[in-house]
mmCIF file of C-alpha atoms and ligand atoms in Angstrom:
data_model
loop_
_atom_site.group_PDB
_atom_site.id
_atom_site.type_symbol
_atom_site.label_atom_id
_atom_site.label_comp_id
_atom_site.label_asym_id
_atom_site.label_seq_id
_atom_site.Cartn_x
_atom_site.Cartn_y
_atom_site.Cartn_z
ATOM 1 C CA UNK A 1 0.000 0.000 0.000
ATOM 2 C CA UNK A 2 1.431 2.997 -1.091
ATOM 3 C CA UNK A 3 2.446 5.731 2.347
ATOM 4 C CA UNK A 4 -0.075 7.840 1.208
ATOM 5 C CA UNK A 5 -3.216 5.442 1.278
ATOM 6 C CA UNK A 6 -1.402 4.112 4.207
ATOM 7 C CA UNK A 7 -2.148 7.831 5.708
ATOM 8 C CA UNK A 8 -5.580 7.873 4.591
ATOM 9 C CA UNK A 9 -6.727 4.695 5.955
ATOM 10 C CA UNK A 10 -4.750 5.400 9.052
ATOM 11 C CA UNK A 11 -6.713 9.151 9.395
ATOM 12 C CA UNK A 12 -10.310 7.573 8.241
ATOM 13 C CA UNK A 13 -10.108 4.851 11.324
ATOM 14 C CA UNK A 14 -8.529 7.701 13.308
ATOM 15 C CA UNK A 15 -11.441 10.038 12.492
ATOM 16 C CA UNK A 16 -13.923 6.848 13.149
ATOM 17 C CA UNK A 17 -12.609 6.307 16.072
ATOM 18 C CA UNK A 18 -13.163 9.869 17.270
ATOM 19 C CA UNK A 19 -16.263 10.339 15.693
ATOM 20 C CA UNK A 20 -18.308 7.502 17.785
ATOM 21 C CA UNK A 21 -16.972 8.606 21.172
ATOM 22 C CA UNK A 22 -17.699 12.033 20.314
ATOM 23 C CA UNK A 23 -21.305 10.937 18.636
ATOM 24 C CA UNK A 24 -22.169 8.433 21.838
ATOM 25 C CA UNK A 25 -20.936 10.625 25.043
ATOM 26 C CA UNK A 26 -22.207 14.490 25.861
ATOM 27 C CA UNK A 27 -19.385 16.954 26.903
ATOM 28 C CA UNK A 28 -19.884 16.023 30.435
ATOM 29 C CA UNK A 29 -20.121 12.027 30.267
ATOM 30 C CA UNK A 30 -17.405 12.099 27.865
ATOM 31 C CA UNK A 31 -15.074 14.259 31.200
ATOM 32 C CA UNK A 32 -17.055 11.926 33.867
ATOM 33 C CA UNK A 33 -15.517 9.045 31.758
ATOM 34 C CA UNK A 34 -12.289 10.057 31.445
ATOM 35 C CA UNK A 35 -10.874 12.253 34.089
ATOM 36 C CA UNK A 36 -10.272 10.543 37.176
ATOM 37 C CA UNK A 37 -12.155 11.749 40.124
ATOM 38 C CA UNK A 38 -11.107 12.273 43.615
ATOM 39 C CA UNK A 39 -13.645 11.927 46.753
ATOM 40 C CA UNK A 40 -16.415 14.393 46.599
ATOM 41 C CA UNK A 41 -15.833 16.987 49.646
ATOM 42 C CA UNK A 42 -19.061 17.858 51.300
ATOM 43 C CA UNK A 43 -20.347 21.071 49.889
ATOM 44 C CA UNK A 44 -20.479 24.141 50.202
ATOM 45 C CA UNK A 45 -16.943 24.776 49.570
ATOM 46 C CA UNK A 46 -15.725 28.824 49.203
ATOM 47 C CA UNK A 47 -12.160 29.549 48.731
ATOM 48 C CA UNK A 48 -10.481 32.982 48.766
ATOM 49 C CA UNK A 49 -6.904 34.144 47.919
ATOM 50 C CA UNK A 50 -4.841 35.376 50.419
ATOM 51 C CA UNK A 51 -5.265 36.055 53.960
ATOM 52 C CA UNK A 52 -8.377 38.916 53.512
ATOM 53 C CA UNK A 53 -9.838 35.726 51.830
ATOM 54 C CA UNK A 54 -10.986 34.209 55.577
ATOM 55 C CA UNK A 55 -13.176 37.759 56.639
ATOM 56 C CA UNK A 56 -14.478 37.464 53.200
ATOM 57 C CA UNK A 57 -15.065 33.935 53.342
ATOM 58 C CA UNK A 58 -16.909 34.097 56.551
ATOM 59 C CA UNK A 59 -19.408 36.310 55.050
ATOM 60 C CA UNK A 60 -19.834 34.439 51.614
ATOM 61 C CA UNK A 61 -20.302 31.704 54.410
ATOM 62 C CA UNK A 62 -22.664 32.735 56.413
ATOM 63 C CA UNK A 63 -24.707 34.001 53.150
ATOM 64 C CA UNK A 64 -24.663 30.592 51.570
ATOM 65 C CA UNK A 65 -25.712 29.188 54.576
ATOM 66 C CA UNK A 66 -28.965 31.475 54.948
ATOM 67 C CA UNK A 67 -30.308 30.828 51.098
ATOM 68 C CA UNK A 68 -28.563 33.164 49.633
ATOM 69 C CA UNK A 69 -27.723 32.348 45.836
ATOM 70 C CA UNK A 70 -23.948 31.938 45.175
ATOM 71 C CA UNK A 71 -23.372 35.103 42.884
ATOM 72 C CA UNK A 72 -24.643 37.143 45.562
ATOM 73 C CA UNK A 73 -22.820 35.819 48.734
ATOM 74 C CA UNK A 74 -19.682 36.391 46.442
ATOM 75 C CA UNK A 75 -20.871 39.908 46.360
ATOM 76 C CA UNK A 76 -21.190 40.151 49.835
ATOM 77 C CA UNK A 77 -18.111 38.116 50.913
ATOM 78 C CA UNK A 78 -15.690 40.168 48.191
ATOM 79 C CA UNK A 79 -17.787 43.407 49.201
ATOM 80 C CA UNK A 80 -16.208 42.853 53.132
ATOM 81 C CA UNK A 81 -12.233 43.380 51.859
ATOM 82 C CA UNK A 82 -13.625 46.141 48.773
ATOM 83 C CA UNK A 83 -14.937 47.921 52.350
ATOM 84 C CA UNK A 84 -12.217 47.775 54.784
ATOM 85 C CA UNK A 85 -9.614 50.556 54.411
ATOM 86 C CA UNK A 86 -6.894 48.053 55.763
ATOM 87 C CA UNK A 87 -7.181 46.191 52.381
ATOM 88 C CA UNK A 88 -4.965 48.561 50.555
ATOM 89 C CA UNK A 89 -5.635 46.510 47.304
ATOM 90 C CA UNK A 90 -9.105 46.561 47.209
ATOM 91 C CA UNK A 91 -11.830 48.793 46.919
ATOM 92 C CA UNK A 92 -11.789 51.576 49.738
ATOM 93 C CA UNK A 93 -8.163 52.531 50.727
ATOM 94 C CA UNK A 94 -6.691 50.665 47.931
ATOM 95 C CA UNK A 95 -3.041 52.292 46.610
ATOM 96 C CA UNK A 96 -3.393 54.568 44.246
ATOM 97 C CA UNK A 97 -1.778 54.902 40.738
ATOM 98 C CA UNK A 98 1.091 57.386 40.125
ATOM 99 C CA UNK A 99 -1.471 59.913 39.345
ATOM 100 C CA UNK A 100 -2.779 59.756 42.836
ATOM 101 C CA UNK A 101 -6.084 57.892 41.786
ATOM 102 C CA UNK A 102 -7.954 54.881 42.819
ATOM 103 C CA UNK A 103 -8.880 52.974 39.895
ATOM 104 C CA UNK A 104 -10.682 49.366 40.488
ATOM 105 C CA UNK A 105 -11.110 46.278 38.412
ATOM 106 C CA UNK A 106 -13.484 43.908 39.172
ATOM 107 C CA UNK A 107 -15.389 40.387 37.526
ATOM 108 C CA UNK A 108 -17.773 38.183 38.167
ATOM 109 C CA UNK A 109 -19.366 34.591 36.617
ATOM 110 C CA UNK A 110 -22.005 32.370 36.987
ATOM 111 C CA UNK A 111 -22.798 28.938 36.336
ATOM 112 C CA UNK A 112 -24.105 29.458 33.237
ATOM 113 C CA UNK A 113 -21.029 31.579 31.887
ATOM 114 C CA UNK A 114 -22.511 34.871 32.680
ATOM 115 C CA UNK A 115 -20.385 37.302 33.928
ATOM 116 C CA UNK A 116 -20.138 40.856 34.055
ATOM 117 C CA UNK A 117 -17.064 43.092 33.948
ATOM 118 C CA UNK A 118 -16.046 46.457 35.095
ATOM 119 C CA UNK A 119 -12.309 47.968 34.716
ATOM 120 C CA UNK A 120 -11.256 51.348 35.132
ATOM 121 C CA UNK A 121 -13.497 52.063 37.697
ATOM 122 C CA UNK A 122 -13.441 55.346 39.695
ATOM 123 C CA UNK A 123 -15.372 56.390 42.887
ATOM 124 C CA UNK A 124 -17.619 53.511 43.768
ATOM 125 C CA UNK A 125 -16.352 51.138 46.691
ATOM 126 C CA UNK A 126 -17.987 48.034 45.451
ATOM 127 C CA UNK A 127 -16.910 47.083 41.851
ATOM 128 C CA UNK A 128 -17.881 44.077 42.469
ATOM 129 C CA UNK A 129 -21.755 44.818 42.891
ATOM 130 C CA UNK A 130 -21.117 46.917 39.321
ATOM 131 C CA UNK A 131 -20.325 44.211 37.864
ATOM 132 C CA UNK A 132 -22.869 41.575 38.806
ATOM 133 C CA UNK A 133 -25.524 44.501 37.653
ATOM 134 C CA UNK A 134 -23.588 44.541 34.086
ATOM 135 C CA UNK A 135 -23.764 40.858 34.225
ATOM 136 C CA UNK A 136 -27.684 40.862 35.391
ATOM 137 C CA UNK A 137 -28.817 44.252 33.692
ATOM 138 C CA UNK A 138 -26.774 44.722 30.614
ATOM 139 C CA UNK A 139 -26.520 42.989 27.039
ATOM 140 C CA UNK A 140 -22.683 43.029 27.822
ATOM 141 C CA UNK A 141 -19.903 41.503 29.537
ATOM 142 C CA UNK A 142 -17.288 44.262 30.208
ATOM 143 C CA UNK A 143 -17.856 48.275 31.074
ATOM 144 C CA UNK A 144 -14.652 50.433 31.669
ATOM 145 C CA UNK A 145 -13.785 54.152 33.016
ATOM 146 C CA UNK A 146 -16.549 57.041 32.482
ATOM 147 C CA UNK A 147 -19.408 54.398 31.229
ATOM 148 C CA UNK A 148 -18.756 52.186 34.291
ATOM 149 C CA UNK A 149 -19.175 55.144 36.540
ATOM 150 C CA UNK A 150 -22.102 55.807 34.747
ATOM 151 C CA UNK A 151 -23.856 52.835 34.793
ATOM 152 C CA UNK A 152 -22.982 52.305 38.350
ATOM 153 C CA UNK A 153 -24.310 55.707 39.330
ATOM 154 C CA UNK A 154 -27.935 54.998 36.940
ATOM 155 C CA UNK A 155 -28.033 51.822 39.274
ATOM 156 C CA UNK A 156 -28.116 53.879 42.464
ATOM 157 C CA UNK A 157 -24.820 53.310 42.968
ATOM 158 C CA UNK A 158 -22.945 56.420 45.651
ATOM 159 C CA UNK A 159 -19.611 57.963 44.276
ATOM 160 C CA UNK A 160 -17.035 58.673 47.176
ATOM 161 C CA UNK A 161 -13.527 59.427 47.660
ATOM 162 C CA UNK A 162 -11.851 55.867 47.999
ATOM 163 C CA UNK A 163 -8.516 57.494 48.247
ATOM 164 C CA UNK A 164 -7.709 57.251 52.615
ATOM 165 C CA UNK A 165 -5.637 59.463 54.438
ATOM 166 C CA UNK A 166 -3.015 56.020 54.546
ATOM 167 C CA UNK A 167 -2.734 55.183 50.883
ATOM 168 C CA UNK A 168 -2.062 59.092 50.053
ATOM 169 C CA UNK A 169 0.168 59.366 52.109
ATOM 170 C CA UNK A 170 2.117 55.900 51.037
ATOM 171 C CA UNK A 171 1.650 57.604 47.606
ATOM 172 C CA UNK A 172 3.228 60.801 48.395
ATOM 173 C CA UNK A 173 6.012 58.668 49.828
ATOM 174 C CA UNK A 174 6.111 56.958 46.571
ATOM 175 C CA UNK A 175 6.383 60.366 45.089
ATOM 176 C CA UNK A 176 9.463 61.104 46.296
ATOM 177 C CA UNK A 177 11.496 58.788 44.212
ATOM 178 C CA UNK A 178 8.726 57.898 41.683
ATOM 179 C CA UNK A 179 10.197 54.590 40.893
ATOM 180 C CA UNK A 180 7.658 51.932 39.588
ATOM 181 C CA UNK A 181 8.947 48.363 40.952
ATOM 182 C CA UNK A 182 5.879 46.259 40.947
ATOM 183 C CA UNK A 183 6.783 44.152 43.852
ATOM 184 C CA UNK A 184 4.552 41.938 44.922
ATOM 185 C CA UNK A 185 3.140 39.780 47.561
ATOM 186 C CA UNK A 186 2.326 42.208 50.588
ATOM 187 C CA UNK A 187 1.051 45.494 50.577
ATOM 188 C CA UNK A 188 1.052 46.768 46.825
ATOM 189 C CA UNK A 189 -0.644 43.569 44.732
ATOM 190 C CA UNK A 190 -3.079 41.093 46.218
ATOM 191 C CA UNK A 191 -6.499 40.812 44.824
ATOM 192 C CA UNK A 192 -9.226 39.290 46.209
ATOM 193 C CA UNK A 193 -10.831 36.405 43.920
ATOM 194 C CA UNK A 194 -13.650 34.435 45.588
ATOM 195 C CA UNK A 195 -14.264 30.735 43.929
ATOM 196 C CA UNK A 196 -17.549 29.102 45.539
ATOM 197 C CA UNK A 197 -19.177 25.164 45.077
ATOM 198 C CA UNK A 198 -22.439 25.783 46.287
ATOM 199 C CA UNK A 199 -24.316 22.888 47.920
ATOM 200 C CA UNK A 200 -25.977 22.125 44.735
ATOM 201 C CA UNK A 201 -22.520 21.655 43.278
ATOM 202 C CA UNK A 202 -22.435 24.866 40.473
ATOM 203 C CA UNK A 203 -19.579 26.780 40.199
ATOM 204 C CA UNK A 204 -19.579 30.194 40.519
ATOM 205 C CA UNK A 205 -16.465 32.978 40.829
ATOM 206 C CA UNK A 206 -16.030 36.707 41.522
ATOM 207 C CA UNK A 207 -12.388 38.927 41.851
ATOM 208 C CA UNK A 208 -11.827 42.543 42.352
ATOM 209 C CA UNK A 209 -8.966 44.658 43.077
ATOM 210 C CA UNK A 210 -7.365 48.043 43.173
ATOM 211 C CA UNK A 211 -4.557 46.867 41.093
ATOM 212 C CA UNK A 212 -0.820 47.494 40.642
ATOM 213 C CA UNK A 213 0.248 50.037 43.099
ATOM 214 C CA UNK A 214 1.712 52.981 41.201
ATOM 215 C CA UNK A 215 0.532 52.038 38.089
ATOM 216 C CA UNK A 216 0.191 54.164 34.948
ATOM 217 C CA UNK A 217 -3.132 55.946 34.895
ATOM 218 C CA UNK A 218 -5.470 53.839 32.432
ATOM 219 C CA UNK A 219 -3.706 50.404 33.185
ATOM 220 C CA UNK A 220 -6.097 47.804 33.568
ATOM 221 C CA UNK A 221 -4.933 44.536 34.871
ATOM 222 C CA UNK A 222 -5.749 41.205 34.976
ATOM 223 C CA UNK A 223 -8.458 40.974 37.444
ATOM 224 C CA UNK A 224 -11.694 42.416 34.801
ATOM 225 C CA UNK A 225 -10.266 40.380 31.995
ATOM 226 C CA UNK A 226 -12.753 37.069 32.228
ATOM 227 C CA UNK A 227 -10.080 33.821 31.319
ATOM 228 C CA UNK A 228 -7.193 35.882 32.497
ATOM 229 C CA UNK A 229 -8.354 36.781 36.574
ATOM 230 C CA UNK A 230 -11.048 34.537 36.775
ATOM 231 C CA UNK A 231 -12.883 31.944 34.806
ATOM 232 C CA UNK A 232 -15.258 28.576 35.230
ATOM 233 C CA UNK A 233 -17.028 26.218 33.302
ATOM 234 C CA UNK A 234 -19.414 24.789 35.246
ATOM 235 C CA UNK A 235 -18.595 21.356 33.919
ATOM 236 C CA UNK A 236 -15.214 21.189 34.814
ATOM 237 C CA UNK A 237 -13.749 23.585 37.654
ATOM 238 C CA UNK A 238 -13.069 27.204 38.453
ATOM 239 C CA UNK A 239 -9.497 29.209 38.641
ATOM 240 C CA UNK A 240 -8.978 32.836 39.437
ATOM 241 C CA UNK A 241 -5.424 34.329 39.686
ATOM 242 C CA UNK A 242 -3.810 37.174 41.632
ATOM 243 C CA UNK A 243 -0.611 38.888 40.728
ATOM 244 C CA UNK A 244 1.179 40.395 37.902
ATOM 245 C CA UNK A 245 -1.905 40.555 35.912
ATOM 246 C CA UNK A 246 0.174 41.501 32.790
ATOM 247 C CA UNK A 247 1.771 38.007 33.200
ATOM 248 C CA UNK A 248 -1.821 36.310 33.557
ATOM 249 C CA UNK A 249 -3.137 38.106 30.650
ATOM 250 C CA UNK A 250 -0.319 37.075 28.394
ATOM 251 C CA UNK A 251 -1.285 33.722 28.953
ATOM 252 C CA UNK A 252 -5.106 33.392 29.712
ATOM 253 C CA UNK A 253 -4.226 32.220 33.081
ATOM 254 C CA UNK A 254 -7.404 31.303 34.538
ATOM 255 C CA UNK A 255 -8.888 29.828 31.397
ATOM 256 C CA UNK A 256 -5.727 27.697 31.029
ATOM 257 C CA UNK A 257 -6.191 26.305 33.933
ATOM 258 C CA UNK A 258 -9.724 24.953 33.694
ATOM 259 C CA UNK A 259 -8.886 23.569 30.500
ATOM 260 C CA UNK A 260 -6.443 21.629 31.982
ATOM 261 C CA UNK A 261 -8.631 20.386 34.827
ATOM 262 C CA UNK A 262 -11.029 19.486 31.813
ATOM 263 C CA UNK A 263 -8.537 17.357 30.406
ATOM 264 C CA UNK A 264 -7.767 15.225 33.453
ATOM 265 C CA UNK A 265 -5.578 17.217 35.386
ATOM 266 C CA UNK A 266 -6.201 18.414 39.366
ATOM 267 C CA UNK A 267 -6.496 21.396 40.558
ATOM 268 C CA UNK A 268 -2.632 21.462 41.576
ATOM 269 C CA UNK A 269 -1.643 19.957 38.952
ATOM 270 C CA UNK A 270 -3.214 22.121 36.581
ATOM 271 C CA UNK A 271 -2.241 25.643 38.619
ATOM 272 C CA UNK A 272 1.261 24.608 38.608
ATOM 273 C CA UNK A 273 1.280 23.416 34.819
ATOM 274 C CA UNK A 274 0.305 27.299 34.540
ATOM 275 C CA UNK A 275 2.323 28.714 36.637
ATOM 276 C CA UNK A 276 5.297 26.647 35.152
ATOM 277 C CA UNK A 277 4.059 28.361 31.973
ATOM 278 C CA UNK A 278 4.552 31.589 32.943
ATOM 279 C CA UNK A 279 7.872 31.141 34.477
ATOM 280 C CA UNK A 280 9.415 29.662 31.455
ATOM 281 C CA UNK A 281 7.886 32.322 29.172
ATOM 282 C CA UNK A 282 9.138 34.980 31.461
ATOM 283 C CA UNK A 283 12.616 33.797 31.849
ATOM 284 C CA UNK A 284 14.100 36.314 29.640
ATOM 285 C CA UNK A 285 11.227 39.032 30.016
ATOM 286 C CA UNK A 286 11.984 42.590 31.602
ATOM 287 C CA UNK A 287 8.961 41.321 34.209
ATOM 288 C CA UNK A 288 11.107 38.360 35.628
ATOM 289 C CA UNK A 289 12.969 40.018 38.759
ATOM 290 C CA UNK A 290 9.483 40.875 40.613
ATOM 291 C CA UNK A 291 7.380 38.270 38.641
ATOM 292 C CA UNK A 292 4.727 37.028 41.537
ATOM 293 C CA UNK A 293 1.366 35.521 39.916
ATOM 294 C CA UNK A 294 -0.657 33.253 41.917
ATOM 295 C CA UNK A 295 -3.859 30.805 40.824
ATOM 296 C CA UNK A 296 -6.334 28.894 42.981
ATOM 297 C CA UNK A 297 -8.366 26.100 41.545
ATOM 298 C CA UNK A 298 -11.357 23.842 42.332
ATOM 299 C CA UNK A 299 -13.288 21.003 40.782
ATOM 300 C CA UNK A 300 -16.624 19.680 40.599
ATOM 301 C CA UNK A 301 -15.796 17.486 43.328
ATOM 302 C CA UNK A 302 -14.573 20.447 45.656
ATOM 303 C CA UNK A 303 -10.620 19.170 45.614
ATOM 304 C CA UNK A 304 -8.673 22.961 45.615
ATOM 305 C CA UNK A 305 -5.569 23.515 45.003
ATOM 306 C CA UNK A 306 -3.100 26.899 45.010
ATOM 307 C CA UNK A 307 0.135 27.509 43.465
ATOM 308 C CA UNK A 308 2.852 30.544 42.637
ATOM 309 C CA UNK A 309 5.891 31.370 41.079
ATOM 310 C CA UNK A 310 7.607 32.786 44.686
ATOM 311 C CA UNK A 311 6.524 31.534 48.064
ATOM 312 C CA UNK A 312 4.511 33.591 50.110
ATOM 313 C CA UNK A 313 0.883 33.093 48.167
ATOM 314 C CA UNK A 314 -1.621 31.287 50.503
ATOM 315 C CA UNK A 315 -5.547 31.492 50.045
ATOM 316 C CA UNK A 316 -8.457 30.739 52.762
ATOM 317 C CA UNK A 317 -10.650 28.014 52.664
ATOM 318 C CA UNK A 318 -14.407 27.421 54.218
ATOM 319 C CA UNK A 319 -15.914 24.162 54.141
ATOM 320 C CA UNK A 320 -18.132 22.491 56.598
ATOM 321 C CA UNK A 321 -15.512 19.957 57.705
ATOM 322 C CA UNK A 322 -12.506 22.174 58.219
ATOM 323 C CA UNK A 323 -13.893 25.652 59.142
ATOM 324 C CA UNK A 324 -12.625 28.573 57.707
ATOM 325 C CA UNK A 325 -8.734 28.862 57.352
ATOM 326 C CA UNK A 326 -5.485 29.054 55.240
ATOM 327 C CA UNK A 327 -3.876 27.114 53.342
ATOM 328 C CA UNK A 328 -0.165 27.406 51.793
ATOM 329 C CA UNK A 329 0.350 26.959 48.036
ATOM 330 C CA UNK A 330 3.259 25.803 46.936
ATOM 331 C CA UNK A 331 5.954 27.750 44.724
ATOM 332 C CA UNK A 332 8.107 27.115 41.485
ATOM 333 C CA UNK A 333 11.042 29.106 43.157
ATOM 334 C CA UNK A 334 11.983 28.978 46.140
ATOM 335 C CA UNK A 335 13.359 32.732 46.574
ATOM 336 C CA UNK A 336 10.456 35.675 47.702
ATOM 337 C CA UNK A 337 11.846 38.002 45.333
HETATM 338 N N1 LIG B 401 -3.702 40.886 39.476
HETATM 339 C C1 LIG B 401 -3.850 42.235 39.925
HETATM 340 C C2 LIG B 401 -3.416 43.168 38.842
HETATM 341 O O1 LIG B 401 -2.419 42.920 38.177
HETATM 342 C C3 LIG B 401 -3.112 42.561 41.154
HETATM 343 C C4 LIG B 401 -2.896 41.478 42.175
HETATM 344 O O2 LIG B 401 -3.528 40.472 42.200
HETATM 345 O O3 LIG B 401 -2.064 41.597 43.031
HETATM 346 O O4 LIG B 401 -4.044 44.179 38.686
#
């Protein structure tokens, strides 16, 4: 047989073969076939990066437990760091660019791959809340700067001055040498993103953020971007990332990440394979000395997982058997900065 009707026979079984588990199986008994699955947990599970995550978490918590329907107790459990002026990366009292202004970024998804963006975002404390009414109220997914405000303010939202007495002065201290070294970790970068399995197991996922600290006026990060800070299919898991969203964007972070869970992976497995990703791609990049990005993952059957590039990234968990705590991710390096 000659090689070429060698490769055509070879490509027509191929395709057979394809075709009939593809023609027999849905999406989801086609992943329930092939992915291996670990215990169920019992659910509700709600997991949170960072160490805000556990105030934030205790409100999603308490939410969930009450009725309340899983977009909403994301609202409320984000909405507790976007309040609290000690967050200085999040909502009210978050750092400033280098222009002096607090400019928020904030996403949120449902279940049924619904979400609602808003970036840009001046004066109103919960971006969050704007963007589950884009999600809810609007044909689109994503509003940004003056229309954002906008919208929010047609919604009833209140416009305030988010900028406290603490972050301007840490920005007039910034001032005095103007130098922009994203370093992250502690003070300057740490967005909250909120992953919930509610007790009907749906998935369900929210982030917001003030940002890079000291960032050029108009940057937009990350953390609006849905399949960069945050994204779910409600088949397969839910990531969300926190970091240097440039580095997250460059490689759909979050969206990687479920893919990979939908092809077999955990939720370690599959933040590390990311993060991995991003280190090697970074190697050589100007971003590499302060490069910090973070995921956190969960399946279907409520297994988590969180992993960095530099130690120091940990995320809170809430579950009925546990309680409400942290939890360390592991790192690719083994050096903070
Ligand atoms: N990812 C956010 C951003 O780049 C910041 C952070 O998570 O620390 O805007």
């Amino acid at each position: 047989m000659s090689g070429r009707r060698k490769f055509i026979k070879k490509t027509t079984l191929g395709t057979i073969g394809l075709g009939s588990v593809f023609s027999s199986l849905s999406a989801t008994e086609y992943r329930l076939k092939n992915i291996p699955q670990s215990k169920p947990v019992k659910k509700p599970v709600v997991i949170s990066t960072w160490k805000h995550g556990l105030a934030a978490n205790a409100e999603a918590w308490k939410q969930l437990k009450q009725g309340t329907r899983a977009l909403d107790a994301i609202v409320a459990g984000v909405g507790v760091s976007e309040a609290d002026p000690n967050v200085r990366s999040v909502g009210y009292g978050g750092l400033p660019d280098r222009e002096g202004k607090v400019t928020l970024d904030a996403c949120i998804m449902d279940k049924n791959s619904n979400c609602g963006s808003v970036s840009f975002l001046q004066g109103i404390k919960h971006p969050i809340a704007v963007a589950q009414k884009v999600l809810e109220k609007t044909p689109h997914v994503m509003l940004t700067g003056e229309g954002a405000l906008q919208f929010a303010l047609e919604q009833g939202f209140k416009e305030e001055n988010l900028l406290t007495e603490k972050s301007k002065q840490s920005w007039e201290k910034w001032l005095e040498k103007s130098k922009y070294r994203p370093v992250i970790n502690i003070e300057n970068h740490d967005t909250i993103s909120m992953l919930v399995l509610d007790e009907e197991g749906n998935l369900s996922g929210g982030c917001t953020t003030s940002g890079a600290a000291w960032k050029m006026h108009g940057r937009v990060g990350d953390s609006p971007i849905i399949g960069a800070g945050l994204f779910l299919d409600n088949e397969v898991g839910a990531a969300a990332a926190t970091g240097l969203g440039e580095a997250v964007i460059r490689t759909a972070g979050s969206a990687m990440v479920v893919e990979l869970m939908r092809q077999g992976k955990s939720p370690f497995e599959a933040c590390k394979t990311i993060v991995e990703r991003i280190y090697n791609k970074h190697k050589n990049h100007k971003d590499m000395a302060y490069l910090q990005v973070g995921f956190i993952a969960i399946n279907k059957n409520g297994e988590h997982a969180g992993y960095s590039v530099r130690p120091g990234f940990n995320y809170a968990v809430c579950d009925d058997e546990q309680g409400n705590r942290m939890e360390s991710a592991q790192a690719k390096v083994k050096k903070s900065n």
